[in-house]
Tab-separated table of C-alpha atoms in Angstrom:
chain	number	residue	atom	x	y	z
A	272	MET	CA	0.000	0.000	0.000
A	273	LYS	CA	1.434	3.358	-1.009
A	274	TYR	CA	2.737	5.427	1.917
A	275	MET	CA	2.735	2.285	4.090
A	276	SER	CA	4.965	-0.240	2.337
A	277	GLU	CA	7.670	2.406	1.889
A	278	TYR	CA	8.050	2.526	5.669
A	279	ARG	CA	8.312	-1.264	5.966
A	280	ASP	CA	11.155	-1.790	3.463
A	281	PRO	CA	13.482	-4.465	4.919
A	282	GLU	CA	16.515	-3.241	2.964
A	283	LEU	CA	16.140	0.285	4.325
A	284	ALA	CA	15.617	-1.177	7.785
A	285	LYS	CA	18.980	-2.979	7.497
A	286	LYS	CA	20.658	0.291	6.551
A	287	TYR	CA	19.155	2.095	9.552
A	288	LEU	CA	20.233	-0.728	11.869
A	289	GLU	CA	23.755	-0.599	10.453
A	290	GLU	CA	23.868	3.178	10.917
A	291	ILE	CA	22.662	2.839	14.511
A	292	LYS	CA	25.366	0.228	15.138
A	293	ASN	CA	28.038	2.488	13.645
A	294	THR	CA	26.857	5.543	15.593
A	295	VAL	CA	26.394	4.203	19.125
A	296	SER	CA	29.550	4.145	21.258
A	297	ARG	CA	28.152	3.648	24.761
A	298	PRO	CA	24.998	2.317	26.439
A	299	TRP	CA	21.856	4.407	26.048
A	300	SER	CA	18.319	3.893	27.326
A	301	ILE	CA	15.557	5.300	25.128
A	302	MET	CA	11.884	5.364	26.033
A	303	GLU	CA	9.254	5.089	23.323
A	304	VAL	CA	6.290	6.860	24.891
A	305	CYS	CA	3.478	5.392	22.803
A	306	GLY	CA	2.216	1.839	22.977
A	307	GLY	CA	1.793	1.830	19.203
A	308	GLN	CA	5.561	2.272	18.921
A	309	THR	CA	6.080	-0.524	21.454
A	310	HIS	CA	4.009	-2.869	19.317
A	311	SER	CA	6.021	-1.893	16.225
A	312	LEU	CA	9.270	-2.602	18.063
A	313	VAL	CA	8.165	-6.000	19.348
A	314	LYS	CA	6.048	-7.193	16.403
A	315	ASN	CA	8.772	-6.440	13.866
A	316	GLY	CA	11.604	-7.853	15.963
A	317	ILE	CA	13.400	-4.516	16.106
A	318	ILE	CA	14.325	-4.874	19.778
A	319	GLU	CA	16.295	-8.065	19.037
A	320	MET	CA	18.062	-6.445	16.066
A	321	LEU	CA	19.258	-3.321	17.885
A	322	PRO	CA	22.832	-3.251	19.213
A	323	ASP	CA	23.250	-4.402	22.825
A	324	LYS	CA	24.185	-0.861	23.803
A	325	VAL	CA	20.694	0.397	22.905
A	326	THR	CA	17.991	-0.429	25.453
A	327	MET	CA	14.381	0.406	24.625
A	328	ILE	CA	12.221	1.275	27.632
A	329	HIS	CA	8.450	1.011	27.198
A	330	GLY	CA	6.571	4.046	28.478
A	331	PRO	CA	3.072	4.870	29.746
A	332	GLY	CA	1.705	5.687	26.297
A	333	CYS	CA	-1.404	3.540	26.461
A	334	PRO	CA	-4.418	5.614	27.538
A	335	VAL	CA	-6.560	2.520	28.043
A	336	CYS	CA	-3.893	1.096	30.363
A	337	VAL	CA	-3.731	4.172	32.584
A	338	THR	CA	-7.491	4.764	32.866
A	339	PRO	CA	-8.166	4.654	36.624
A	340	LEU	CA	-9.733	1.515	38.064
A	341	ASN	CA	-12.304	3.732	39.774
A	342	LEU	CA	-13.456	5.164	36.446
A	343	ILE	CA	-13.952	1.720	34.921
A	344	ASP	CA	-16.052	0.860	37.964
A	345	LYS	CA	-18.096	4.031	37.323
A	346	ALA	CA	-18.678	3.023	33.706
A	347	VAL	CA	-19.816	-0.442	34.797
A	348	TYR	CA	-22.095	1.123	37.442
A	349	LEU	CA	-23.709	3.443	34.895
A	350	ALA	CA	-24.333	0.560	32.499
A	351	VAL	CA	-25.590	-1.928	35.086
A	352	GLU	CA	-27.253	0.120	37.826
A	353	LYS	CA	-28.352	3.241	35.933
A	354	GLY	CA	-29.317	1.403	32.765
A	355	VAL	CA	-27.653	3.870	30.391
A	356	ILE	CA	-26.563	2.943	26.899
A	357	LEU	CA	-22.803	2.859	27.546
A	358	CYS	CA	-20.773	3.451	24.381
A	359	SER	CA	-17.045	2.955	24.110
A	360	PHE	CA	-14.103	2.238	21.864
A	361	GLY	CA	-13.536	-1.510	21.755
A	362	ASP	CA	-10.276	-1.518	23.724
A	363	MET	CA	-12.005	-0.536	26.950
A	364	LEU	CA	-14.449	-3.423	27.132
A	365	ARG	CA	-12.085	-6.097	28.420
A	366	VAL	CA	-10.092	-3.899	30.794
A	367	PRO	CA	-10.712	-5.305	34.285
A	368	GLY	CA	-12.459	-3.187	36.890
A	369	SER	CA	-12.408	-4.072	40.586
A	370	GLN	CA	-15.394	-6.400	40.181
A	371	LYS	CA	-15.965	-6.870	36.464
A	372	SER	CA	-15.198	-5.467	33.029
A	373	LEU	CA	-17.611	-3.742	30.658
A	374	LEU	CA	-17.576	-6.876	28.515
A	375	GLU	CA	-18.748	-8.943	31.491
A	376	ALA	CA	-21.429	-6.334	32.197
A	377	LYS	CA	-22.558	-6.611	28.575
A	378	ALA	CA	-22.706	-10.412	28.867
A	379	GLU	CA	-24.964	-9.974	31.886
A	380	GLY	CA	-27.412	-7.870	29.908
A	381	ALA	CA	-26.157	-4.272	30.143
A	382	ASP	CA	-26.497	-2.207	26.956
A	383	VAL	CA	-22.801	-1.691	26.170
A	384	ARG	CA	-21.964	-0.791	22.573
A	385	ILE	CA	-18.660	-0.644	20.696
A	386	LEU	CA	-18.350	2.418	18.469
A	387	TYR	CA	-15.688	3.880	16.201
A	388	SER	CA	-16.640	7.514	16.844
A	389	PRO	CA	-18.287	9.474	19.659
A	390	LEU	CA	-20.425	11.177	17.018
A	391	GLU	CA	-22.132	7.799	16.578
A	392	ALA	CA	-23.065	7.993	20.257
A	393	VAL	CA	-24.715	11.376	19.714
A	394	LYS	CA	-26.779	9.813	16.907
A	395	ILE	CA	-27.771	6.928	19.214
A	396	ALA	CA	-28.912	9.484	21.799
A	397	GLU	CA	-30.997	11.281	19.157
A	398	ASP	CA	-32.548	7.998	18.071
A	399	ASN	CA	-33.314	6.976	21.678
A	400	PRO	CA	-34.620	10.158	23.337
A	401	HIS	CA	-35.995	8.263	26.343
A	402	LYS	CA	-32.665	6.582	27.151
A	403	GLU	CA	-29.533	8.145	28.607
A	404	VAL	CA	-26.418	7.618	26.476
A	405	VAL	CA	-22.898	7.887	27.891
A	406	PHE	CA	-19.731	7.741	25.813
A	407	PHE	CA	-16.623	6.538	27.654
A	408	ALA	CA	-14.230	9.236	26.401
A	409	VAL	CA	-10.778	7.754	26.886
A	410	GLY	CA	-7.535	8.702	25.181
A	411	PHE	CA	-4.572	11.001	24.868
A	412	GLU	CA	-4.786	14.365	23.144
A	413	THR	CA	-5.299	12.426	19.896
A	414	THR	CA	-8.927	11.490	20.564
A	415	ALA	CA	-9.832	14.615	22.543
A	416	PRO	CA	-10.995	16.683	19.518
A	417	ALA	CA	-13.592	14.096	18.440
A	418	ASN	CA	-14.851	13.644	21.988
A	419	ALA	CA	-15.053	17.421	22.458
A	420	LEU	CA	-16.813	17.787	19.125
A	421	SER	CA	-19.454	15.273	20.195
A	422	VAL	CA	-20.282	17.502	23.154
A	423	VAL	CA	-20.448	20.586	20.941
A	424	HIS	CA	-22.758	18.788	18.484
A	425	ALA	CA	-25.023	17.490	21.246
A	426	HIS	CA	-25.218	20.983	22.744
A	427	ARG	CA	-26.065	22.597	19.399
A	428	ARG	CA	-28.717	20.001	18.599
A	429	GLY	CA	-30.274	20.118	22.035
A	430	VAL	CA	-29.527	16.449	22.738
A	431	LYS	CA	-29.938	16.460	26.497
A	432	ASN	CA	-29.687	12.698	27.037
A	433	TYR	CA	-26.031	12.536	25.960
A	434	SER	CA	-22.927	12.869	28.139
A	435	ILE	CA	-19.329	11.714	28.263
A	436	LEU	CA	-17.360	9.976	31.000
A	437	ALA	CA	-14.016	11.652	30.378
A	438	SER	CA	-10.611	10.136	31.051
A	439	HIS	CA	-8.228	12.064	28.852
A	440	VAL	CA	-4.537	12.016	29.737
A	441	LEU	CA	-1.762	14.275	28.470
A	442	VAL	CA	1.679	13.169	27.299
A	443	PRO	CA	4.119	15.977	28.294
A	444	PRO	CA	3.278	15.818	32.040
A	445	ALA	CA	3.691	12.033	31.876
A	446	ILE	CA	7.173	12.399	30.374
A	447	LYS	CA	8.050	14.826	33.159
A	448	ALA	CA	6.743	12.391	35.777
A	449	VAL	CA	8.826	9.566	34.291
A	450	ILE	CA	11.976	11.696	34.320
A	451	ASP	CA	11.316	12.801	37.905
A	452	ASP	CA	10.828	9.212	39.107
A	453	GLU	CA	14.022	8.267	40.928
A	454	GLU	CA	13.786	4.685	39.665
A	455	SER	CA	13.692	5.740	36.014
A	456	LYS	CA	16.887	6.242	34.080
A	457	ILE	CA	15.990	7.439	30.604
A	458	ASP	CA	18.492	9.139	28.274
A	459	GLY	CA	16.098	10.136	25.473
A	460	PHE	CA	12.515	9.868	24.271
A	461	LEU	CA	10.531	8.962	21.188
A	462	ALA	CA	7.441	11.167	21.479
A	463	ALA	CA	4.088	10.027	20.087
A	464	GLY	CA	3.588	11.257	16.533
A	465	HIS	CA	-0.211	11.111	16.562
A	466	VAL	CA	-0.397	13.252	19.716
A	467	CYS	CA	1.879	15.851	18.144
A	468	THR	CA	-0.259	15.836	15.007
A	469	ILE	CA	-2.913	17.453	17.191
A	470	MET	CA	-0.859	19.424	19.719
A	471	GLY	CA	2.349	20.190	17.800
A	472	ASN	CA	5.860	20.092	19.225
A	473	THR	CA	5.995	23.300	21.256
A	474	GLU	CA	5.175	21.653	24.624
A	475	TYR	CA	8.267	19.464	24.365
A	476	HIS	CA	10.890	22.199	23.995
A	477	PRO	CA	10.749	23.278	27.681
A	478	LEU	CA	10.991	19.626	28.782
A	479	SER	CA	13.983	18.931	26.581
A	480	ALA	CA	15.742	22.092	27.722
A	481	ALA	CA	14.984	21.686	31.445
A	482	TYR	CA	16.006	18.040	31.681
A	483	LYS	CA	18.609	18.067	28.921
A	484	VAL	CA	17.132	15.069	27.114
A	485	PRO	CA	16.629	14.638	23.372
A	486	ILE	CA	12.994	14.189	22.339
A	487	VAL	CA	12.235	12.998	18.810
A	488	VAL	CA	8.628	13.082	17.593
A	489	THR	CA	8.286	9.714	15.883
A	490	GLY	CA	5.820	7.731	13.795
A	491	PHE	CA	4.805	4.101	14.139
A	492	GLU	CA	5.998	2.123	11.128
A	493	PRO	CA	9.255	0.130	11.454
A	494	LEU	CA	11.338	2.672	9.528
A	495	ASP	CA	9.774	5.538	11.506
A	496	VAL	CA	10.840	3.945	14.767
A	497	LEU	CA	14.340	3.061	13.525
A	498	GLN	CA	14.911	6.564	12.210
A	499	GLY	CA	13.640	8.043	15.483
A	500	ILE	CA	16.041	5.856	17.474
A	501	LEU	CA	18.928	6.885	15.223
A	502	MET	CA	18.072	10.578	15.641
A	503	VAL	CA	18.008	10.234	19.441
A	504	ILE	CA	21.335	8.362	19.481
A	505	ARG	CA	22.994	10.976	17.265
A	506	GLN	CA	21.962	13.673	19.721
A	507	LEU	CA	23.124	11.668	22.723
A	508	GLU	CA	26.484	10.904	21.127
A	509	GLN	CA	26.952	14.618	20.430
A	510	SER	CA	25.752	15.671	23.916
A	511	LYS	CA	22.772	17.492	22.423
A	512	SER	CA	19.265	17.799	23.835
A	513	GLU	CA	16.799	19.112	21.307
A	514	VAL	CA	13.315	18.424	19.985
A	515	GLU	CA	13.377	16.942	16.490
A	516	ASN	CA	10.544	15.872	14.214
A	517	GLN	CA	10.989	12.501	12.508
A	518	TYR	CA	7.269	12.398	11.650
A	519	ALA	CA	7.448	15.525	9.507
A	520	ARG	CA	5.171	14.062	6.829
A	521	ILE	CA	2.314	14.421	9.312
A	522	VAL	CA	3.350	16.647	12.240
A	523	ARG	CA	3.696	20.423	12.079
A	524	GLU	CA	5.362	22.504	14.769
A	525	GLU	CA	2.075	24.238	15.624
A	526	GLY	CA	-0.014	21.068	15.360
A	527	ASN	CA	-3.663	21.366	14.340
A	528	PRO	CA	-5.032	24.724	15.585
A	529	ASP	CA	-8.655	23.850	14.753
A	530	ALA	CA	-8.458	20.648	16.791
A	531	GLN	CA	-6.821	22.509	19.670
A	532	LYS	CA	-9.585	25.113	19.551
A	533	VAL	CA	-12.383	22.574	20.027
A	534	ILE	CA	-10.426	20.874	22.830
A	535	ASP	CA	-10.063	24.210	24.614
A	536	GLU	CA	-13.744	24.977	24.086
A	537	VAL	CA	-14.925	21.860	25.932
A	538	PHE	CA	-12.076	20.813	28.233
A	539	GLU	CA	-9.840	22.346	30.864
A	540	VAL	CA	-6.611	20.920	32.278
A	541	ARG	CA	-6.770	19.159	35.647
A	542	ASN	CA	-4.751	16.818	37.843
A	543	GLN	CA	-5.311	13.233	36.736
A	544	MET	CA	-4.968	9.793	38.278
A	545	TRP	CA	-3.031	7.315	36.133
A	546	ARG	CA	-3.749	3.674	36.845
A	547	GLY	CA	-0.706	1.960	38.313
A	548	ILE	CA	1.206	5.240	38.525
A	549	GLY	CA	-0.758	7.658	40.700
A	550	GLU	CA	-1.768	11.293	40.340
A	551	ILE	CA	0.191	13.432	37.890
A	552	PRO	CA	-0.373	17.203	38.155
A	553	GLU	CA	-2.092	18.897	35.223
A	554	SER	CA	-2.054	15.715	33.159
A	555	GLY	CA	-5.710	15.336	32.194
A	556	TYR	CA	-8.763	17.031	30.746
A	557	ALA	CA	-11.999	17.749	32.596
A	558	VAL	CA	-15.225	18.986	30.999
A	559	ARG	CA	-15.634	22.732	31.502
A	560	GLU	CA	-18.474	24.026	33.674
A	561	LYS	CA	-20.040	25.515	30.547
A	562	TYR	CA	-20.783	21.960	29.391
A	563	ALA	CA	-21.460	20.430	32.819
A	564	ASP	CA	-24.766	18.976	31.570
A	565	PHE	CA	-22.703	16.740	29.281
A	566	ASP	CA	-20.289	15.608	31.989
A	567	ALA	CA	-21.424	12.155	33.151
A	568	THR	CA	-19.431	12.455	36.388
A	569	LYS	CA	-21.455	15.510	37.410
A	570	LYS	CA	-24.701	14.472	35.768
A	571	TYR	CA	-24.984	11.231	37.726
A	572	ASN	CA	-22.960	12.220	40.796
A	573	VAL	CA	-21.613	8.687	41.042
A	574	THR	CA	-19.423	7.996	44.050
A	575	ILE	CA	-17.377	4.820	43.783
A	576	GLU	CA	-14.836	4.019	46.461
A	577	GLU	CA	-11.275	3.475	45.313
A	578	ALA	CA	-10.475	-0.229	45.094
A	579	PRO	CA	-6.976	-1.696	45.393
A	580	GLU	CA	-5.201	-3.002	42.314
A	581	ASN	CA	-4.523	-6.694	41.943
A	582	PRO	CA	-1.389	-7.220	44.073
A	583	ASP	CA	0.027	-9.647	41.485
A	584	CYS	CA	-0.052	-7.006	38.717
A	585	ILE	CA	3.073	-4.870	38.154
A	586	SER	CA	1.610	-2.781	35.332
A	587	GLY	CA	2.616	0.460	37.074
A	588	GLN	CA	6.282	-0.532	37.024
A	589	ILE	CA	5.958	-1.624	33.405
A	590	MET	CA	4.371	1.668	32.312
A	591	LYS	CA	7.075	3.671	34.077
A	592	GLY	CA	9.706	1.659	32.240
A	593	ILE	CA	11.124	0.110	35.408
A	594	LYS	CA	10.292	-3.468	34.413
A	595	LYS	CA	9.532	-5.383	31.216
A	596	PRO	CA	6.368	-7.504	30.834
A	597	PHE	CA	8.262	-10.800	30.934
A	598	GLU	CA	9.683	-9.828	34.335
A	599	CYS	CA	6.207	-10.193	35.833
A	600	SER	CA	5.768	-13.555	37.549
A	601	GLN	CA	2.198	-13.812	36.223
A	602	PHE	CA	3.006	-12.983	32.569
A	603	GLY	CA	1.562	-15.642	30.267
A	604	LYS	CA	0.449	-17.703	33.254
A	605	THR	CA	-2.448	-16.318	35.259
A	606	CYS	CA	-2.314	-13.096	33.211
A	607	LYS	CA	-3.319	-13.569	29.582
A	608	PRO	CA	-5.450	-11.548	27.125
A	609	THR	CA	-8.363	-13.870	27.889
A	610	ASN	CA	-7.915	-13.395	31.642
A	611	PRO	CA	-5.979	-10.158	32.238
A	612	LEU	CA	-4.814	-9.010	35.633
A	613	GLY	CA	-4.117	-5.529	34.277
A	614	ALA	CA	-4.991	-3.320	31.309
A	615	PRO	CA	-1.620	-3.606	29.465
A	616	MET	CA	-2.462	-7.233	28.671
A	617	VAL	CA	-5.685	-6.403	26.796
A	618	SER	CA	-5.167	-3.031	25.140
A	619	SER	CA	-4.018	-2.971	21.516
A	620	GLU	CA	-1.324	-0.545	22.711
A	621	GLY	CA	-0.411	-2.405	25.909
A	622	ALA	CA	3.195	-3.537	26.330
A	623	CYS	CA	2.163	-6.835	27.933
A	624	ALA	CA	-0.124	-7.652	24.998
A	625	ALA	CA	2.690	-6.852	22.560
A	626	TYR	CA	5.071	-9.257	24.277
A	627	TYR	CA	2.382	-11.912	24.677
A	628	HIS	CA	1.461	-11.941	20.992
A	629	PHE	CA	4.730	-11.157	19.243
A	630	SER	CA	7.819	-11.834	21.379
A	631	GLY	CA	7.813	-15.616	21.151
A	632	LEU	CA	8.100	-15.834	24.935
A	633	VAL	CA	4.700	-17.503	25.314
A	634	GLU	CA	4.006	-20.940	23.874
A	635	ALA	CA	0.931	-21.144	21.666
């Protein structure tokens, strides 16, 4: 496929790997922030082909994985106890809550629907005026414009039976939190290209300058990731710390101003809990008071007590880059995609799922 196959060329991949090998002179640890990049690294065998001096650390870039346990419990409560039509992207359905997942709630009779767009949820609300419809609005900055736009559309059309349960998390504060964690030792970062498509690169310059780390905005195809790694290593070898844009075919320095405008219209920045990590200051979006009628948290005033995580799950350490999935004692044993202990085993961007399906560490 044009514009896809070009970035999967094995001969070019060999050349990038050779250039990385010739450039690196000492050990470096590089974190790829996005789970999509993690899957590209593992699925394509890139990790095994990199020189021993290059260590890839898998970051917290899986919004499904970091959605708080408490919020999943709220979604289940709304679907089961309040009888709302609960709409969601497919990834969220199998993520375990403290008692059950949304998929289990659906199996028990709750009206839980998988959608590709929150605008579909607005249409469902219009078609079912006597039912409340809630869209589980999860994601990084990438999905925030569509979720915000659904609120704007519902407001304009007078659709009063629609609301969103928001759990949007922001990448730059997460990078800062990872750097500040005394257990983390990261030399450079591959930033998430799709996030920067929306938000641009400007938020990363202060981070790079303050912490003196190279940050390369990177895509997701094998050659994207290899080129991003090479760009980070070149900076490290030259003692540089700058923001570079590998994903220039998509990302602009200023991002997408129209998308940013609709985000700012509906959302405001707040402190946010990250599952397995804890609260990160100013790392999430909350629905503005202007649109409070479309905020499911306020609309239903649901109070769910915080429940403890499964003590056998080390997903927090995995998402902070402290441990790899195969270092978990439950990996591929009690924790599998069909019976996950934590979200990284079921999300399409989860590091545990990537290793389970593609690393060859688990027998079929």
